[in-house]
């Protein structure tokens, strides 16, 4: 009985304990549930409170989901936020998709902006497990009327990595949202996408850069921070050479965009990474080259031998030049990356590359008819700001650097350029400025048989590397648009060897050029020049050898012995090599040159011969109108079809010269050109005399300034004075005195040489 009593007592006591424990557990659970409801109501969502919700297991999550359907807006809002906190701790206990589904159901029906905002934040806390919500959040971002909701959607889309293209596009559009908070959230979310976008981030980077100009400091700061994140990701993800190339481009863009002082601290690490990337690029290039040399030595030797054979066979086979050397794809694919580099930088290979085109490149210089020994080598030049002149050939000994030669018509600019081309051993292209109306590169391409050679980038690289020197003659003879293209080309290729020539005019020369001004001949040079022409005179001249020399000396003695008021006019003409060449022709023909009417006098001699040969008058009016139109169209070739007899007679008196070119069918063709601008301008002058309204029409056109100088001597004094007044008024209006000052000087000299004229 005693044992039975003890057993019953223990059993009763144990039952009491179990009952008491169950009561305590029920009481604790009840308290915990009430506490959760209290948390929801008070929105007390510290980390410890969320932990309290988590400790209660799935029941607490169910309570939060139930609270989402509450009639109380605050409770719905707080429940959504709490679910996001639980989701952020990854403790939804297998209910994630159900939670996301119910959040989206509420979102689609919810009218409260506060609840919609907190649902968006809840989805951001759940993160990638809420991928199905991406499209709903995208719609929310683009369509919701409330800025706070759009900001919440932008924030959530930064944490949910789903449907990359549409999500990133929506975030980029949100950068233009009128609300700063939305812009701020969108720019930060784009930064969160940097790890997924990596090197494919051009559009995002450009959009963030545009945001750096926003009025809001907060928006600018978030955009800059996201750019910094992208820069770091791009740097970390760049391992291969192509990736490094892409990274350098993007990071350089970011660094330049963060140039403002407010972004200094952010820019510094980007600059360091940029330097490190450049070092990495050099290292990778060296590694690639070393690997190639080590692993493919024999292949490299064979490959090089094949290309060298092509280089030396190349000049004889035009098909080779088009297919291999001037075809970018072939050069890169079969050139193994080094052939293009070698052709660009190795002088011997560069020369071989251009060898088939030497004749075409120098066609406009007409070097076949140029004899270096007849070139007058005593010309001098001055640099602006320097008093003493220096010999032209010492100042510009070769085609090197960027040089501008300026001088009045007939002083020998073109002859000097031809002289440089003749004696140069390097590859040179001689261009008339009028051929550059479509651009300098395009003009050179046409000389390289442009129909076959279309790789303009390779040509640009060759020019930049100094593979080809460029002479561009007659900038004053083209319109302003063509001149602007030449200036832009010269400044863009500042490392190229480019020499330009022009008559004085009002313009902005390339800032990269060094200017030299050709000086007129002095008394000693005048006599030396005339005597040096003896070897260049035609065979049928009346005076030769000593007779010619005596005639020159006597003529100079008479001309330079004039009274002081007339001497200036005489010396101006005699100091011009072109006019002196005309004087030498007339002296050799037994004529007495009239210095102020040289072109008219030469024309009269030619016309007399024309009449004797063809028994009719020279068609001056028709021919002059054609020449006038040639100048308007920037055309140099004289149309031979209607003027064969006239051109033949002009050629007898060396007023025109012929050059042989290759036409589009590959056949030789003879073209005729005026020997000098002054001869061209003499015929244009006739067209302006016949139509006086053209004199006013071309006052501001540099192509006609030489004609206006001629008009000062050819017009009747009264008409010349009217022209002077027009030019003075034009100079006052345009601030360009280039032409007016010269015309005034010419009229003064005209007065001095003819004192009987009324006062000028």
XYZ file of C-alpha atoms in Angstrom:
760
model
C 0.000 0.000 0.000
C 2.805 2.327 0.853
C 4.465 1.798 -2.489
C 1.168 2.164 -4.259
C 0.549 5.465 -2.478
C 3.976 6.789 -3.438
C 3.408 5.769 -7.055
C 0.049 7.505 -7.200
C 1.501 10.604 -5.541
C 4.291 10.848 -8.102
C 1.887 10.316 -10.952
C -0.381 13.089 -9.664
C 2.554 15.448 -9.178
C 3.854 14.750 -12.687
C 0.401 15.414 -14.119
C 0.238 18.718 -12.275
C 3.642 19.679 -13.691
C 2.630 18.819 -17.242
C -0.603 20.747 -16.883
C 1.213 23.745 -15.485
C 3.814 23.638 -18.296
C 1.126 23.481 -20.927
C -0.557 26.494 -19.408
C 2.697 28.402 -19.376
C 3.370 27.574 -23.038
C -0.129 28.601 -24.031
C 0.232 31.787 -22.031
C 3.606 32.559 -23.608
C 2.282 31.881 -27.105
C -0.694 34.100 -26.449
C 1.587 36.849 -25.184
C 3.918 36.469 -28.195
C 0.971 36.699 -30.633
C -0.299 39.810 -28.887
C 3.237 41.222 -29.030
C 3.451 40.617 -32.786
C 0.110 42.334 -33.284
C 1.404 45.182 -31.164
C 4.549 45.401 -33.321
C 2.405 45.587 -36.395
C 0.226 48.294 -34.911
C 3.111 50.375 -33.563
C 5.372 49.757 -36.612
C 8.237 49.058 -34.200
C 10.459 47.232 -36.701
C 13.876 47.189 -35.166
C 16.033 44.142 -35.872
C 15.126 42.652 -32.487
C 11.395 43.050 -33.197
C 11.754 41.284 -36.544
C 13.638 38.536 -34.734
C 10.687 38.273 -32.381
C 8.387 37.778 -35.352
C 10.743 35.161 -36.782
C 10.918 33.288 -33.470
C 7.214 32.742 -33.599
C 7.575 30.661 -36.760
C 5.170 30.361 -39.641
C 2.313 31.570 -37.505
C 3.757 35.079 -37.337
C 4.142 35.241 -41.132
C 0.539 34.141 -41.505
C -0.482 36.901 -39.115
C 1.423 39.452 -41.196
C -0.222 38.152 -44.374
C -3.596 38.381 -42.614
C -2.760 41.930 -41.560
C -2.246 42.809 -45.262
C -6.026 42.461 -45.661
C -6.854 44.679 -42.683
C -9.237 47.590 -43.162
C -6.742 49.788 -41.370
C -4.376 51.388 -43.890
C -1.621 51.776 -41.262
C -1.760 48.098 -40.325
C -1.574 47.038 -43.989
C 1.376 49.340 -44.526
C 3.221 48.131 -41.421
C 2.567 44.488 -42.200
C 4.035 44.894 -45.683
C 7.111 46.561 -44.294
C 7.509 43.797 -41.661
C 7.281 41.115 -44.348
C 10.080 42.871 -46.197
C 12.210 42.844 -43.073
C 11.571 39.138 -42.559
C 12.369 38.500 -46.221
C 15.596 40.455 -45.984
C 16.699 38.063 -43.237
C 15.919 35.130 -45.540
C 13.622 33.564 -42.911
C 10.292 33.319 -44.696
C 10.445 29.604 -43.925
C 9.486 28.293 -47.358
C 6.588 30.709 -47.726
C 8.478 33.136 -50.004
C 6.481 32.632 -53.189
C 3.208 32.710 -51.289
C 4.233 35.964 -49.616
C 5.241 37.471 -52.978
C 1.990 36.338 -54.573
C -0.144 37.888 -51.819
C 1.900 41.103 -51.839
C 1.281 41.437 -55.584
C -2.444 40.728 -55.128
C -2.705 43.539 -52.592
C -0.545 45.817 -54.766
C -2.885 45.512 -57.759
C -5.932 46.509 -55.680
C -4.325 48.904 -53.207
C -5.341 52.562 -53.343
C -3.102 53.802 -50.545
C 0.216 55.256 -51.743
C 1.810 54.424 -48.382
C 0.872 50.750 -48.666
C 1.998 50.530 -52.306
C 5.311 52.090 -51.336
C 5.897 49.638 -48.482
C 4.926 46.682 -50.660
C 7.621 47.809 -53.092
C 10.120 47.988 -50.218
C 8.958 44.569 -49.010
C 9.665 43.112 -52.445
C 13.105 44.747 -52.414
C 13.807 42.994 -49.115
C 12.831 39.647 -50.575
C 15.171 40.398 -53.509
C 15.766 37.887 -56.307
C 13.184 35.517 -54.845
C 10.618 38.122 -55.967
C 11.601 37.994 -59.663
C 7.974 37.504 -60.728
C 7.275 41.011 -59.410
C 9.687 42.725 -61.832
C 7.124 43.573 -64.520
C 4.621 44.906 -61.922
C 7.308 47.097 -60.394
C 8.314 48.345 -63.845
C 4.710 49.371 -64.502
C 4.582 51.012 -61.085
C 7.753 52.980 -61.864
C 6.492 54.309 -65.169
C 2.771 54.781 -64.481
C 2.071 55.424 -60.768
C 1.011 58.976 -60.028
C 2.638 59.131 -56.584
C 6.397 60.010 -56.474
C 6.933 57.990 -53.282
C 5.537 54.883 -54.957
C 7.697 55.396 -58.056
C 10.712 55.892 -55.803
C 9.912 52.645 -53.953
C 9.565 50.773 -57.244
C 12.887 52.171 -58.477
C 14.516 51.067 -55.227
C 13.062 47.541 -55.448
C 14.173 47.079 -59.067
C 17.741 47.539 -57.945
C 17.506 44.407 -55.781
C 15.467 42.194 -58.110
C 17.693 41.011 -60.960
C 15.094 39.887 -63.479
C 14.391 40.817 -67.131
C 17.550 42.914 -67.455
C 16.744 44.824 -70.638
C 13.289 46.065 -69.674
C 14.291 46.789 -66.067
C 17.401 48.789 -66.969
C 15.511 50.661 -69.701
C 12.786 51.599 -67.208
C 15.370 52.804 -64.682
C 17.122 54.898 -67.339
C 13.793 56.531 -68.222
C 13.179 57.165 -64.519
C 16.326 59.299 -64.406
C 14.246 61.956 -66.184
C 11.438 61.779 -63.615
C 10.373 65.247 -62.363
C 10.758 64.093 -58.748
C 14.296 64.186 -57.307
C 13.670 61.241 -54.966
C 12.707 59.034 -57.912
C 15.835 60.160 -59.795
C 17.960 59.444 -56.733
C 16.516 55.947 -56.221
C 16.754 55.103 -59.942
C 20.404 56.150 -60.201
C 21.301 54.108 -57.111
C 19.456 51.061 -58.458
C 21.347 51.327 -61.736
C 24.503 51.182 -59.659
C 23.227 47.931 -58.102
C 22.907 46.517 -61.640
C 26.581 47.187 -62.406
C 27.665 43.627 -61.588
C 25.183 42.233 -64.145
C 25.883 44.812 -66.855
C 29.686 44.816 -66.446
C 31.181 46.033 -69.745
C 27.777 46.307 -71.464
C 26.935 49.563 -69.737
C 27.401 52.325 -72.320
C 23.768 53.551 -72.277
C 23.573 53.513 -68.481
C 26.858 55.403 -68.115
C 25.777 58.062 -70.624
C 22.438 58.480 -68.849
C 24.124 58.861 -65.440
C 26.611 61.359 -66.894
C 23.704 63.494 -68.121
C 22.320 63.422 -64.565
C 25.506 65.080 -63.251
C 24.112 68.369 -64.597
C 20.923 68.135 -62.482
C 20.030 71.060 -60.220
C 19.682 68.769 -57.191
C 22.923 68.129 -55.297
C 21.465 64.870 -53.963
C 20.703 63.618 -57.474
C 24.177 64.608 -58.714
C 25.770 62.815 -55.777
C 23.836 59.568 -56.314
C 24.613 59.639 -60.062
C 28.297 60.173 -59.315
C 28.298 57.340 -56.741
C 26.724 54.958 -59.250
C 29.284 55.959 -61.879
C 31.980 55.164 -59.343
C 30.410 51.740 -58.755
C 30.363 51.074 -62.507
C 33.988 52.172 -62.801
C 35.024 49.740 -60.071
C 33.056 46.837 -61.588
C 34.419 47.569 -65.065
C 37.946 47.659 -63.663
C 37.496 44.382 -61.747
C 35.935 42.591 -64.736
C 38.619 43.557 -67.283
C 40.938 40.606 -67.738
C 41.478 40.137 -71.473
C 42.884 42.671 -73.951
C 39.502 43.423 -75.649
C 37.922 43.859 -72.219
C 40.719 46.215 -71.189
C 40.236 48.264 -74.387
C 36.508 48.573 -73.653
C 37.138 49.348 -69.983
C 39.632 52.084 -70.828
C 37.129 53.761 -73.105
C 34.326 53.658 -70.523
C 36.444 54.625 -67.513
C 38.027 57.476 -69.421
C 34.528 58.750 -70.208
C 33.533 58.477 -66.530
C 36.709 60.203 -65.329
C 36.206 63.137 -67.677
C 32.546 63.423 -66.668
C 33.530 63.631 -62.967
C 35.831 66.560 -63.657
C 33.928 68.983 -61.393
C 35.482 69.859 -58.040
C 32.571 68.328 -56.077
C 33.542 64.868 -57.407
C 37.295 65.086 -56.690
C 37.366 62.362 -54.034
C 35.358 60.004 -56.205
C 37.503 60.655 -59.279
C 40.875 59.942 -57.614
C 40.469 56.128 -57.301
C 39.072 56.008 -60.840
C 42.183 57.823 -62.107
C 44.399 55.337 -60.267
C 42.508 52.416 -61.782
C 42.788 53.996 -65.215
C 46.559 54.156 -64.893
C 46.596 50.569 -63.730
C 44.465 49.528 -66.712
C 46.830 51.261 -69.143
C 49.720 49.405 -67.561
C 47.716 46.198 -67.850
C 47.011 46.938 -71.519
C 50.714 47.378 -72.278
C 51.511 44.228 -70.345
C 48.848 42.198 -72.170
C 50.043 43.469 -75.549
C 53.606 42.529 -74.662
C 52.466 39.120 -73.442
C 50.487 38.515 -76.611
C 53.408 39.543 -78.775
C 55.815 37.411 -76.733
C 53.504 34.398 -76.912
C 53.163 34.856 -80.634
C 56.898 35.150 -81.131
C 57.671 32.165 -78.898
C 54.929 29.823 -80.099
C 54.815 30.818 -83.753
C 58.338 31.746 -84.763
C 58.323 29.678 -87.939
C 54.787 30.723 -88.821
C 55.781 34.332 -88.291
C 58.799 34.001 -90.575
C 56.762 32.370 -93.318
C 53.973 34.908 -92.918
C 56.420 37.815 -93.013
C 58.119 36.414 -96.107
C 54.768 36.192 -97.908
C 53.876 39.773 -97.085
C 57.320 41.068 -97.989
C 56.978 39.338 -101.342
C 53.635 41.025 -101.827
C 55.191 44.385 -100.943
C 57.864 44.091 -103.609
C 55.541 42.574 -106.207
C 52.914 45.133 -105.341
C 53.981 48.032 -107.596
C 53.691 45.858 -110.701
C 50.265 44.397 -109.929
C 47.426 46.878 -109.218
C 45.158 44.012 -108.184
C 47.480 43.265 -105.274
C 47.357 46.826 -104.001
C 43.560 46.900 -103.931
C 43.025 43.410 -102.547
C 45.698 43.145 -99.859
C 47.140 46.501 -98.848
C 44.223 48.918 -99.141
C 41.570 46.501 -97.951
C 41.119 46.865 -94.194
C 39.592 43.429 -93.686
C 42.313 41.597 -95.620
C 45.070 43.568 -93.934
C 43.762 42.791 -90.470
C 42.662 39.207 -91.025
C 45.685 37.997 -92.996
C 48.067 40.570 -91.562
C 48.001 39.020 -88.072
C 47.811 42.445 -86.462
C 51.326 43.594 -87.337
C 51.247 44.159 -91.118
C 49.190 47.350 -90.904
C 51.476 48.630 -88.160
C 54.596 47.833 -90.209
C 53.197 49.487 -93.339
C 52.356 52.586 -91.323
C 55.649 53.051 -89.489
C 58.486 51.437 -91.492
C 59.760 54.012 -94.066
C 60.811 51.485 -96.743
C 57.445 49.738 -96.667
C 55.585 53.042 -96.684
C 57.471 54.128 -99.789
C 56.670 50.842 -101.531
C 53.031 51.261 -100.578
C 52.783 54.576 -102.447
C 55.149 53.718 -105.300
C 52.415 52.878 -107.839
C 50.854 56.289 -107.295
C 53.912 58.563 -107.446
C 52.998 59.991 -110.835
C 49.388 60.576 -109.823
C 50.296 62.133 -106.465
C 52.500 64.744 -108.155
C 50.479 65.216 -111.344
C 49.330 68.740 -110.424
C 52.933 69.807 -109.787
C 53.778 69.023 -113.454
C 57.314 68.040 -112.510
C 57.991 66.616 -115.974
C 58.072 70.210 -117.245
C 59.944 71.555 -114.240
C 63.687 71.992 -114.459
C 65.267 72.560 -111.067
C 68.241 74.440 -112.577
C 65.907 77.144 -113.885
C 64.422 77.760 -110.446
C 65.580 81.078 -108.967
C 67.055 80.123 -105.615
C 67.706 83.581 -104.143
C 64.215 84.255 -102.761
C 63.937 85.386 -99.133
C 61.251 85.121 -96.469
C 60.396 86.745 -93.154
C 58.717 85.336 -90.106
C 56.054 87.644 -88.638
C 57.666 89.794 -85.942
C 61.197 89.448 -87.317
C 62.962 92.298 -89.101
C 65.646 90.494 -91.080
C 64.718 88.224 -93.984
C 66.415 84.868 -94.472
C 66.962 82.734 -97.588
C 63.844 80.731 -98.394
C 65.767 77.498 -98.896
C 67.435 77.803 -95.493
C 64.186 78.672 -93.735
C 62.319 75.748 -95.337
C 64.974 73.238 -96.423
C 62.589 70.285 -96.769
C 59.018 69.105 -96.461
C 58.883 68.849 -92.686
C 56.414 70.171 -90.135
C 53.426 72.409 -90.775
C 54.232 75.584 -92.707
C 52.199 78.382 -94.269
C 53.853 80.343 -97.104
C 52.206 83.692 -97.844
C 53.034 86.085 -100.641
C 51.529 88.250 -103.351
C 50.746 86.789 -106.739
C 53.833 85.985 -108.777
C 56.406 85.925 -105.972
C 57.206 82.249 -106.515
C 55.132 80.275 -103.974
C 54.077 77.616 -106.464
C 57.537 77.367 -107.994
C 59.046 76.814 -104.554
C 56.562 74.046 -103.712
C 57.320 72.341 -107.028
C 61.033 72.718 -106.301
C 60.597 71.026 -102.890
C 58.588 68.201 -104.488
C 61.224 67.735 -107.196
C 64.166 67.368 -104.852
C 62.384 65.450 -102.084
C 63.157 61.747 -101.743
C 60.075 60.983 -99.685
C 56.472 60.358 -100.727
C 54.784 63.680 -101.513
C 51.307 64.597 -102.712
C 50.832 67.967 -104.404
C 47.258 69.264 -104.271
C 45.662 72.320 -105.784
C 43.388 73.739 -103.099
C 40.403 73.625 -105.438
C 40.679 69.816 -105.551
C 39.914 69.740 -101.816
C 36.313 70.889 -102.092
C 35.147 67.515 -100.703
C 37.986 67.331 -98.165
C 41.743 66.751 -98.246
C 41.528 63.014 -97.512
C 39.037 62.619 -100.342
C 41.317 64.559 -102.725
C 44.287 62.317 -101.873
C 42.115 59.222 -102.228
C 41.225 60.187 -105.783
C 44.926 60.293 -106.597
C 45.273 56.780 -105.161
C 42.819 55.422 -107.730
C 39.976 55.999 -105.305
C 37.546 53.558 -106.890
C 39.684 50.661 -105.656
C 41.113 52.170 -102.496
C 38.436 52.970 -99.959
C 40.238 52.503 -96.640
C 40.329 56.159 -95.613
C 41.184 55.293 -91.987
C 44.416 53.593 -93.098
C 45.245 56.657 -95.203
C 44.666 58.894 -92.185
C 47.006 56.743 -90.093
C 49.684 57.017 -92.791
C 49.367 60.809 -92.891
C 49.496 61.045 -89.103
C 52.622 58.871 -88.998
C 54.404 61.123 -91.493
C 54.386 58.530 -94.275
C 53.322 61.152 -96.784
C 54.063 64.886 -97.011
C 51.317 67.144 -98.348
C 51.602 70.395 -100.332
C 48.370 72.371 -100.814
C 48.709 75.337 -103.176
C 46.400 78.313 -103.773
C 44.170 78.614 -100.707
C 43.168 82.114 -101.854
C 41.699 80.638 -105.052
C 38.942 78.626 -103.328
C 35.764 79.506 -101.504
C 35.475 79.791 -97.737
C 33.978 76.299 -97.273
C 36.862 74.564 -99.050
C 39.370 76.671 -97.148
C 37.690 75.739 -93.845
C 38.007 72.023 -94.694
C 41.722 72.446 -95.395
C 42.246 74.344 -92.121
C 40.349 71.678 -90.150
C 42.366 68.900 -91.767
C 45.680 70.651 -91.014
C 44.793 71.201 -87.364
C 43.485 67.655 -86.919
C 46.687 66.163 -88.354
C 49.037 68.430 -86.438
C 51.776 65.788 -86.511
C 51.600 65.465 -90.285
C 53.982 67.240 -92.679
C 51.800 69.807 -94.460
C 52.825 72.946 -96.398
C 50.186 75.467 -97.481
C 50.508 78.490 -99.766
C 48.254 81.505 -100.212
C 48.145 85.125 -101.216
C 47.474 87.643 -98.410
C 43.823 87.641 -97.362
C 41.619 88.059 -94.314
C 41.246 84.569 -92.830
C 42.183 82.429 -89.859
C 45.131 80.216 -90.799
C 45.643 76.876 -89.013
C 46.941 77.429 -85.494
C 49.409 74.570 -85.949
C 51.337 76.182 -88.832
C 54.469 78.338 -88.819
C 54.062 81.314 -91.142
C 56.643 82.607 -93.634
C 56.106 85.675 -95.857
C 57.905 85.693 -99.228
C 59.686 88.990 -99.901
C 59.808 90.911 -103.178
C 63.099 90.956 -105.090
C 65.595 93.728 -104.393
C 67.579 95.522 -107.128
C 70.394 92.971 -107.242
C 67.974 90.050 -107.275
C 65.975 91.644 -110.105
C 69.009 91.721 -112.405
C 70.146 88.237 -111.369
C 66.671 86.880 -112.076
C 66.415 88.447 -115.530
C 69.851 87.187 -116.539
C 69.067 83.697 -115.225
C 66.089 83.454 -117.611
C 68.424 83.212 -120.654
C 68.456 79.409 -120.407
C 64.636 79.193 -120.233
C 63.778 81.286 -123.295
C 62.069 79.691 -126.344
C 64.324 78.668 -129.226
C 62.773 81.119 -131.698
C 63.440 84.283 -129.664
C 64.913 87.300 -131.433
C 67.594 88.082 -128.825
C 69.827 85.425 -127.296
C 72.923 85.086 -125.178
C 74.903 88.369 -124.940
C 72.303 90.333 -126.891
C 69.660 89.304 -124.384
C 71.911 90.132 -121.411
C 72.707 93.579 -122.832
C 69.024 94.243 -123.443
C 68.234 93.289 -119.818
C 70.946 95.513 -118.338
C 69.980 98.469 -120.508
C 66.281 98.056 -119.724
C 66.895 97.870 -115.963
C 69.162 100.890 -116.127
C 66.382 102.868 -117.775
C 63.539 101.564 -115.613
C 65.345 101.824 -112.260
C 66.748 105.206 -113.143
C 63.334 106.878 -113.132
C 62.515 109.789 -110.802
C 61.649 108.786 -107.273
C 57.876 109.193 -107.733
C 57.899 106.761 -110.675
C 60.548 104.393 -109.343
C 58.244 102.843 -106.714
C 55.706 101.753 -109.340
C 58.450 100.350 -111.597
C 60.174 98.493 -108.798
C 56.927 96.918 -107.572
C 56.465 95.185 -110.921
C 60.112 94.318 -111.406
C 60.352 92.808 -107.922
C 57.749 90.196 -108.852
C 59.324 87.030 -110.383
C 56.217 86.266 -112.439
C 56.147 89.739 -113.988
C 59.901 89.554 -114.516
C 59.424 86.305 -116.450
C 57.032 88.156 -118.765
C 59.535 91.006 -119.059
C 62.263 88.523 -120.058
C 60.042 87.049 -122.805
C 59.339 90.502 -124.224
C 62.968 91.621 -124.106
C 64.014 88.411 -125.864
C 61.347 89.134 -128.516
C 62.788 92.624 -129.041
C 59.817 94.362 -127.392
C 59.983 97.172 -124.835
C 57.940 96.030 -121.818
C 55.334 98.394 -120.380
C 55.472 97.494 -116.708
C 51.957 98.531 -115.735
C 50.400 96.707 -118.696
C 52.524 93.582 -119.071
C 49.662 91.123 -119.448
C 47.893 93.366 -121.947
C 51.122 93.773 -123.910
C 51.748 90.014 -123.976
C 48.149 89.453 -125.020
C 48.496 91.978 -127.864
C 51.556 90.152 -129.194
C 49.696 86.837 -129.019
C 46.585 88.306 -130.710
C 48.648 89.634 -133.582
C 50.086 86.167 -134.192
C 46.616 84.625 -133.882
C 45.253 86.948 -136.562
C 48.114 86.107 -138.907
C 47.652 82.359 -138.385
C 43.852 82.087 -138.459
C 42.801 85.236 -140.330
C 40.229 86.147 -137.693
C 40.133 88.031 -134.406
C 40.755 86.263 -131.114
C 37.313 85.575 -129.487
C 38.161 87.494 -126.337
C 34.607 87.960 -125.016
C 33.589 84.298 -125.304
C 36.920 83.002 -124.041
C 36.908 85.421 -121.073
C 33.392 84.385 -120.033
C 34.514 80.745 -119.988
C 37.549 81.603 -117.841
C 35.339 83.639 -115.480
C 33.015 80.651 -115.064
C 36.029 78.392 -114.447
C 37.010 80.580 -111.481
C 33.457 80.503 -110.110
C 33.412 76.704 -110.358
C 36.964 76.306 -108.945
C 37.984 74.553 -112.171
C 41.513 74.825 -113.590
C 41.361 72.792 -116.819
C 40.634 74.944 -119.889
C 37.862 73.359 -122.006
C 39.641 72.453 -125.211
C 36.651 71.453 -127.331
C 35.656 74.977 -128.426
C 39.049 76.706 -128.219
C 41.668 74.439 -129.811
C 43.099 77.181 -132.079
C 43.128 79.719 -129.277
C 44.878 77.343 -126.854
C 47.469 76.488 -129.501
C 48.351 80.161 -129.950
C 48.366 80.829 -126.205
C 50.776 77.919 -125.806
C 53.195 79.463 -128.338
C 53.576 82.451 -126.035
C 53.751 80.324 -122.902
C 50.501 81.659 -121.550
C 49.185 78.124 -121.136
C 50.869 74.790 -120.447
C 49.771 71.191 -120.933
C 49.821 68.300 -118.498
C 49.108 64.693 -119.253
C 46.784 62.822 -116.913
C 44.999 59.462 -116.865
C 41.255 59.511 -117.447
C 38.656 57.269 -115.790
C 39.233 54.597 -118.443
C 42.962 54.449 -117.721
C 43.916 56.237 -120.965
C 46.296 59.212 -121.198
C 44.643 62.609 -121.624
C 46.210 66.024 -122.259
C 44.792 68.929 -120.228
C 45.586 72.623 -120.634
C 46.142 75.081 -117.778
C 47.072 78.756 -117.530
C 50.747 79.125 -116.690
C 50.033 81.533 -113.860
C 47.184 83.143 -111.957
C 48.020 86.530 -113.439
C 47.256 85.248 -116.931
C 43.994 83.702 -115.697
C 43.107 86.966 -113.983
C 43.816 88.967 -117.151
C 41.020 87.107 -118.961
C 38.703 87.282 -115.922
C 39.387 91.016 -115.964
C 37.971 91.220 -119.496
C 34.777 89.518 -118.299
C 34.469 92.052 -115.448
C 35.116 94.996 -117.779
C 32.386 93.735 -120.097
C 29.983 93.250 -117.137
C 30.798 96.010 -114.569
C 28.185 94.698 -112.105
C 30.483 91.704 -111.496
C 33.122 94.023 -110.030
C 30.822 94.841 -107.118
C 29.506 91.274 -106.881
C 32.919 89.774 -106.052
C 34.288 92.426 -103.665
C 34.442 89.979 -100.735
C 35.580 86.898 -102.701
C 39.326 86.186 -102.195
C 39.377 84.363 -105.539
C 38.933 87.701 -107.318
C 41.308 89.918 -105.329
C 44.049 89.663 -107.982
C 41.522 90.808 -110.595
C 40.725 93.896 -108.519
C 44.434 94.730 -108.419
C 44.505 94.564 -112.210
C 41.395 96.745 -112.439
C 43.264 99.500 -110.606
C 45.588 99.772 -113.632
C 43.191 98.887 -116.476
C 40.164 101.034 -115.643
C 39.875 104.652 -116.650
C 41.003 106.827 -113.792
C 37.459 107.910 -112.949
C 36.221 104.307 -112.867
C 39.304 103.258 -110.886
C 38.471 105.914 -108.280
C 34.914 104.575 -108.034
C 36.311 101.089 -107.517
C 38.592 102.434 -104.805
C 35.617 103.978 -102.985
C 33.686 100.718 -103.187
C 36.624 98.813 -101.733
C 37.114 101.353 -98.939
C 33.444 101.088 -97.950
C 33.682 97.294 -98.054
C 36.806 97.423 -95.851
C 34.991 99.618 -93.305
C 32.052 97.182 -93.205
C 34.104 93.977 -93.017
C 37.278 95.212 -91.238
C 39.215 93.534 -94.067
C 41.632 95.996 -95.696
C 43.625 93.417 -97.670
C 42.328 94.419 -101.101
C 41.480 98.088 -100.503
C 44.940 98.982 -99.170
C 46.662 97.302 -102.114
C 44.408 99.054 -104.651
C 45.061 102.446 -103.016
C 48.805 101.797 -103.251
C 48.519 100.793 -106.915
C 46.572 103.944 -107.729
C 49.220 106.068 -106.036
C 51.902 104.419 -108.113
C 49.793 104.921 -111.229
C 49.614 108.624 -110.421
C 53.376 108.719 -109.846
C 54.107 107.078 -113.191
C 51.732 109.470 -115.006
C 51.850 112.897 -113.335
C 49.390 114.373 -115.851
C 46.559 112.383 -114.283
C 44.262 114.191 -111.873
C 44.976 113.680 -108.214
C 44.496 110.144 -106.844
